[in-house]
Coordinates of C-alpha atoms in Angstrom, one line a residue:
Chain A
X1 CA 107.2 77.5 114.0
X2 CA 104.0 78.3 112.1
X3 CA 105.6 80.8 109.6
X4 CA 106.6 80.4 106.0
X5 CA 109.5 78.1 105.6
X6 CA 111.9 77.7 102.7
X7 CA 114.6 75.1 101.8
X8 CA 117.4 75.2 101.2
X9 CA 118.4 78.5 102.7
X10 CA 121.5 78.7 100.5
X11 CA 122.4 77.1 97.2
X12 CA 125.6 77.3 95.2
X13 CA 125.6 75.8 91.8
X14 CA 127.5 75.8 88.6
X15 CA 126.2 77.5 85.5
X16 CA 124.0 75.1 83.5
X17 CA 122.9 73.0 86.4
X18 CA 119.3 72.6 87.5
X19 CA 118.1 73.7 91.0
X20 CA 114.9 73.3 92.9
X21 CA 113.6 75.2 95.9
X22 CA 110.8 74.4 98.2
X23 CA 108.4 76.6 100.1
X24 CA 105.9 75.6 102.8
X25 CA 103.4 78.3 103.4
X26 CA 101.5 79.2 106.6
X27 CA 99.2 76.2 107.0
X28 CA 95.8 77.9 106.6
X29 CA 97.0 80.2 103.7
X30 CA 95.7 79.2 100.3
X31 CA 97.7 81.7 98.3
X32 CA 101.4 81.3 97.6
X33 CA 103.7 83.7 95.9
X34 CA 107.3 83.6 94.5
X35 CA 109.4 86.7 94.3
X36 CA 113.1 87.3 93.4
X37 CA 115.3 90.0 95.0
X38 CA 118.7 91.2 93.8
X39 CA 121.0 93.5 95.8
X40 CA 119.7 97.0 96.1
X41 CA 116.3 96.2 94.7
X42 CA 112.9 95.4 96.2
X43 CA 111.5 91.9 95.6
X44 CA 110.0 91.3 92.1
X45 CA 107.0 89.2 91.5
X46 CA 107.5 85.9 89.7
X47 CA 104.3 83.8 90.0
X48 CA 101.4 83.0 92.4
X49 CA 99.1 80.1 93.2
X50 CA 95.7 80.0 94.7
X51 CA 95.4 76.5 96.0
X52 CA 97.0 74.3 93.3
X53 CA 96.1 76.7 90.4
X54 CA 98.9 78.9 89.1
X55 CA 97.0 82.1 88.4
X56 CA 99.7 84.4 87.2
X57 CA 103.2 84.4 85.9
X58 CA 105.4 87.4 85.4
X59 CA 107.3 88.0 82.2
X60 CA 110.4 87.7 84.4
X61 CA 109.6 84.0 84.6
X62 CA 111.5 82.7 81.5
X63 CA 110.9 79.2 80.1
X64 CA 113.7 77.9 82.3
X65 CA 111.6 78.6 85.4
X66 CA 108.8 76.4 86.4
X67 CA 106.7 76.4 89.6
X68 CA 104.3 73.8 90.9
X69 CA 101.9 73.5 93.9
X70 CA 100.5 70.0 93.2
X71 CA 98.4 69.6 96.3
X72 CA 97.7 73.2 97.2
X73 CA 100.1 73.1 100.1
X74 CA 103.9 73.3 99.5
X75 CA 105.3 74.7 96.3
X76 CA 108.5 74.1 94.3
X77 CA 110.4 76.5 92.0
X78 CA 112.8 74.9 89.6
X79 CA 115.3 76.7 87.5
X80 CA 116.8 74.7 84.6
X81 CA 120.2 75.5 82.9
X82 CA 121.0 78.1 85.5
X83 CA 122.8 81.3 84.4
X84 CA 124.8 83.7 86.4
X85 CA 122.0 86.3 86.1
X86 CA 119.8 83.9 88.1
X87 CA 121.9 84.6 91.2
X88 CA 119.5 86.2 93.7
X89 CA 117.4 85.7 96.8
X90 CA 114.2 83.7 96.0
X91 CA 111.5 84.6 98.4
X92 CA 108.2 82.8 99.0
X93 CA 105.2 84.5 100.6
X94 CA 101.7 83.3 101.5
X95 CA 98.4 84.9 102.2
X96 CA 94.7 84.1 102.8
X97 CA 92.4 84.8 99.9
X98 CA 89.4 86.8 100.6
X99 CA 90.9 89.2 103.1
X100 CA 90.5 92.9 102.4
X101 CA 94.2 93.8 102.4
X102 CA 95.8 90.5 101.1
X103 CA 98.7 90.8 103.6
X104 CA 101.5 88.6 102.5
X105 CA 104.0 87.0 104.9
X106 CA 107.4 86.1 103.7
X107 CA 109.7 83.1 104.3
X108 CA 113.4 83.5 105.0
X109 CA 114.3 83.0 101.3
X110 CA 116.7 80.8 99.4
X111 CA 119.9 82.6 98.4
X112 CA 121.1 81.2 95.0
X113 CA 124.6 81.7 93.8
X114 CA 125.4 80.6 90.2
X115 CA 129.2 80.3 89.5
Chain B
X1 CA 108.2 105.9 85.2
X2 CA 108.8 103.4 88.0
X3 CA 105.7 101.9 89.6
X4 CA 106.7 102.6 93.2
X5 CA 109.3 105.2 93.9
X6 CA 111.1 105.9 97.1
X7 CA 114.0 108.0 98.3
X8 CA 116.8 105.4 98.7
X9 CA 118.4 107.3 101.5
X10 CA 120.3 106.5 103.6
X11 CA 118.7 108.5 106.4
X12 CA 121.1 108.8 109.3
X13 CA 119.4 110.0 112.4
X14 CA 120.1 110.1 116.1
X15 CA 118.2 108.1 118.6
X16 CA 115.0 109.9 119.6
X17 CA 114.6 111.7 116.3
X18 CA 111.4 111.7 114.2
X19 CA 111.9 110.6 110.6
X20 CA 109.5 110.5 107.6
X21 CA 109.6 108.4 104.5
X22 CA 107.7 109.1 101.4
X23 CA 106.6 107.0 98.4
X24 CA 104.7 107.6 95.2
X25 CA 103.0 105.0 93.1
X26 CA 101.9 105.0 89.5
X27 CA 98.9 102.6 89.4
X28 CA 95.9 104.7 90.3
X29 CA 93.8 101.5 90.6
X30 CA 95.9 100.1 93.4
X31 CA 93.8 99.4 96.5
X32 CA 96.1 97.9 99.1
X33 CA 99.2 99.7 100.5
X34 CA 101.8 98.5 102.9
X35 CA 105.1 99.3 104.6
X36 CA 107.5 96.4 105.0
X37 CA 110.7 96.4 107.0
X38 CA 113.7 94.5 105.8
X39 CA 116.9 93.9 107.8
X40 CA 120.2 93.1 106.0
X41 CA 120.1 89.7 104.3
X42 CA 116.7 88.9 105.9
X43 CA 113.2 88.6 104.4
X44 CA 110.8 91.5 104.3
X45 CA 108.5 91.7 107.4
X46 CA 105.1 93.4 107.3
X47 CA 105.3 96.6 109.4
X48 CA 101.8 97.9 108.7
X49 CA 99.1 98.1 106.2
X50 CA 98.1 101.6 105.2
X51 CA 94.4 102.4 105.5
X52 CA 92.6 105.2 103.6
X53 CA 92.0 107.2 106.7
X54 CA 95.6 106.8 107.9
X55 CA 96.6 104.6 110.8
X56 CA 99.0 104.5 113.8
X57 CA 100.7 101.7 115.5
X58 CA 102.7 102.9 118.5
X59 CA 105.6 105.1 117.2
X60 CA 104.6 104.4 113.6
X61 CA 102.1 106.4 111.6
X62 CA 101.1 105.7 108.0
X63 CA 99.3 108.1 105.7
X64 CA 97.7 107.6 102.2
X65 CA 96.9 110.3 99.8
X66 CA 95.0 108.7 96.9
X67 CA 94.7 112.0 94.9
X68 CA 98.4 112.5 94.8
X69 CA 99.2 108.7 94.8
X70 CA 101.4 109.2 97.8
X71 CA 102.1 107.2 100.9
X72 CA 104.1 108.2 103.9
X73 CA 105.6 106.6 107.0
X74 CA 106.5 108.5 110.1
X75 CA 108.6 107.1 112.9
X76 CA 108.7 108.9 116.2
X77 CA 111.3 108.5 118.9
X78 CA 113.6 106.4 116.8
X79 CA 115.3 103.5 118.4
X80 CA 118.6 101.8 117.4
X81 CA 116.5 98.8 116.5
X82 CA 114.6 100.7 113.9
X83 CA 117.7 100.6 111.7
X84 CA 116.6 98.7 108.6
X85 CA 115.4 99.2 105.0
X86 CA 111.8 100.3 104.7
X87 CA 109.9 99.1 101.6
X88 CA 106.9 100.8 100.3
X89 CA 104.5 98.3 98.7
X90 CA 101.3 98.5 96.6
X91 CA 99.2 95.7 95.1
X92 CA 99.3 95.3 91.4
X93 CA 95.6 95.2 90.6
X94 CA 92.6 97.4 91.0
X95 CA 91.2 95.1 93.6
X96 CA 92.8 94.2 96.9
X97 CA 94.2 90.9 95.7
X98 CA 97.1 90.0 93.5
X99 CA 100.8 90.3 93.7
X100 CA 102.8 93.1 95.3
X101 CA 104.9 95.8 93.7
X102 CA 107.8 96.9 95.9
X103 CA 109.8 100.1 95.9
X104 CA 113.6 99.8 96.2
X105 CA 113.5 100.7 99.8
X106 CA 114.7 103.5 102.0
X107 CA 117.6 102.7 104.3
X108 CA 117.4 104.1 107.8
X109 CA 120.4 104.1 110.2
X110 CA 119.7 105.2 113.8
X111 CA 122.8 106.3 115.7
X112 CA 123.3 106.5 119.5

């Protein structure tokens, strides 16, 4: 399968715990995006990377959130001291920089439930 | 004012019907426009990019009106498998790059 993959697919944690999610983009894509989606809403942008550089962070990304893409391939999103409000689907997408339309392709998401 | 606005629906239509979705966006500098389809508890999947001159892909036709900041999607001869939420999406920057801004989606239910 050459699409975007994400792990784990589901995560249940207790409030206050730390969690880490992984995203593997489409292999030739150099841009990687993280979004968050809650029920009844469209995905909301969190942050994006071009290669290993983190180029933008949304104000939605509080200090408890950190994302890395150390070698410009896979990325991790860590949430520290989780809160119930962090419960959501975390989606990763990738694209190829330089294309006219910057079409982004999404992975299956990681569904986080904070108890 | 929300950045991307859509009628949430639901649109309940019989098989074979033609259905149209509309969307408005607030950032006049946006350059890239898309329709994504999202099935329940699945990821969004790119349905089609929306070109300035309008474009068609089989039963699906997308139109863009930059002056009115309006995007539309027309689905002809609806199939049961078209049942999903349709997300209107624009890019956040004046160029064609950058992150995407999603509408809340319009839910379509096609009945036999």
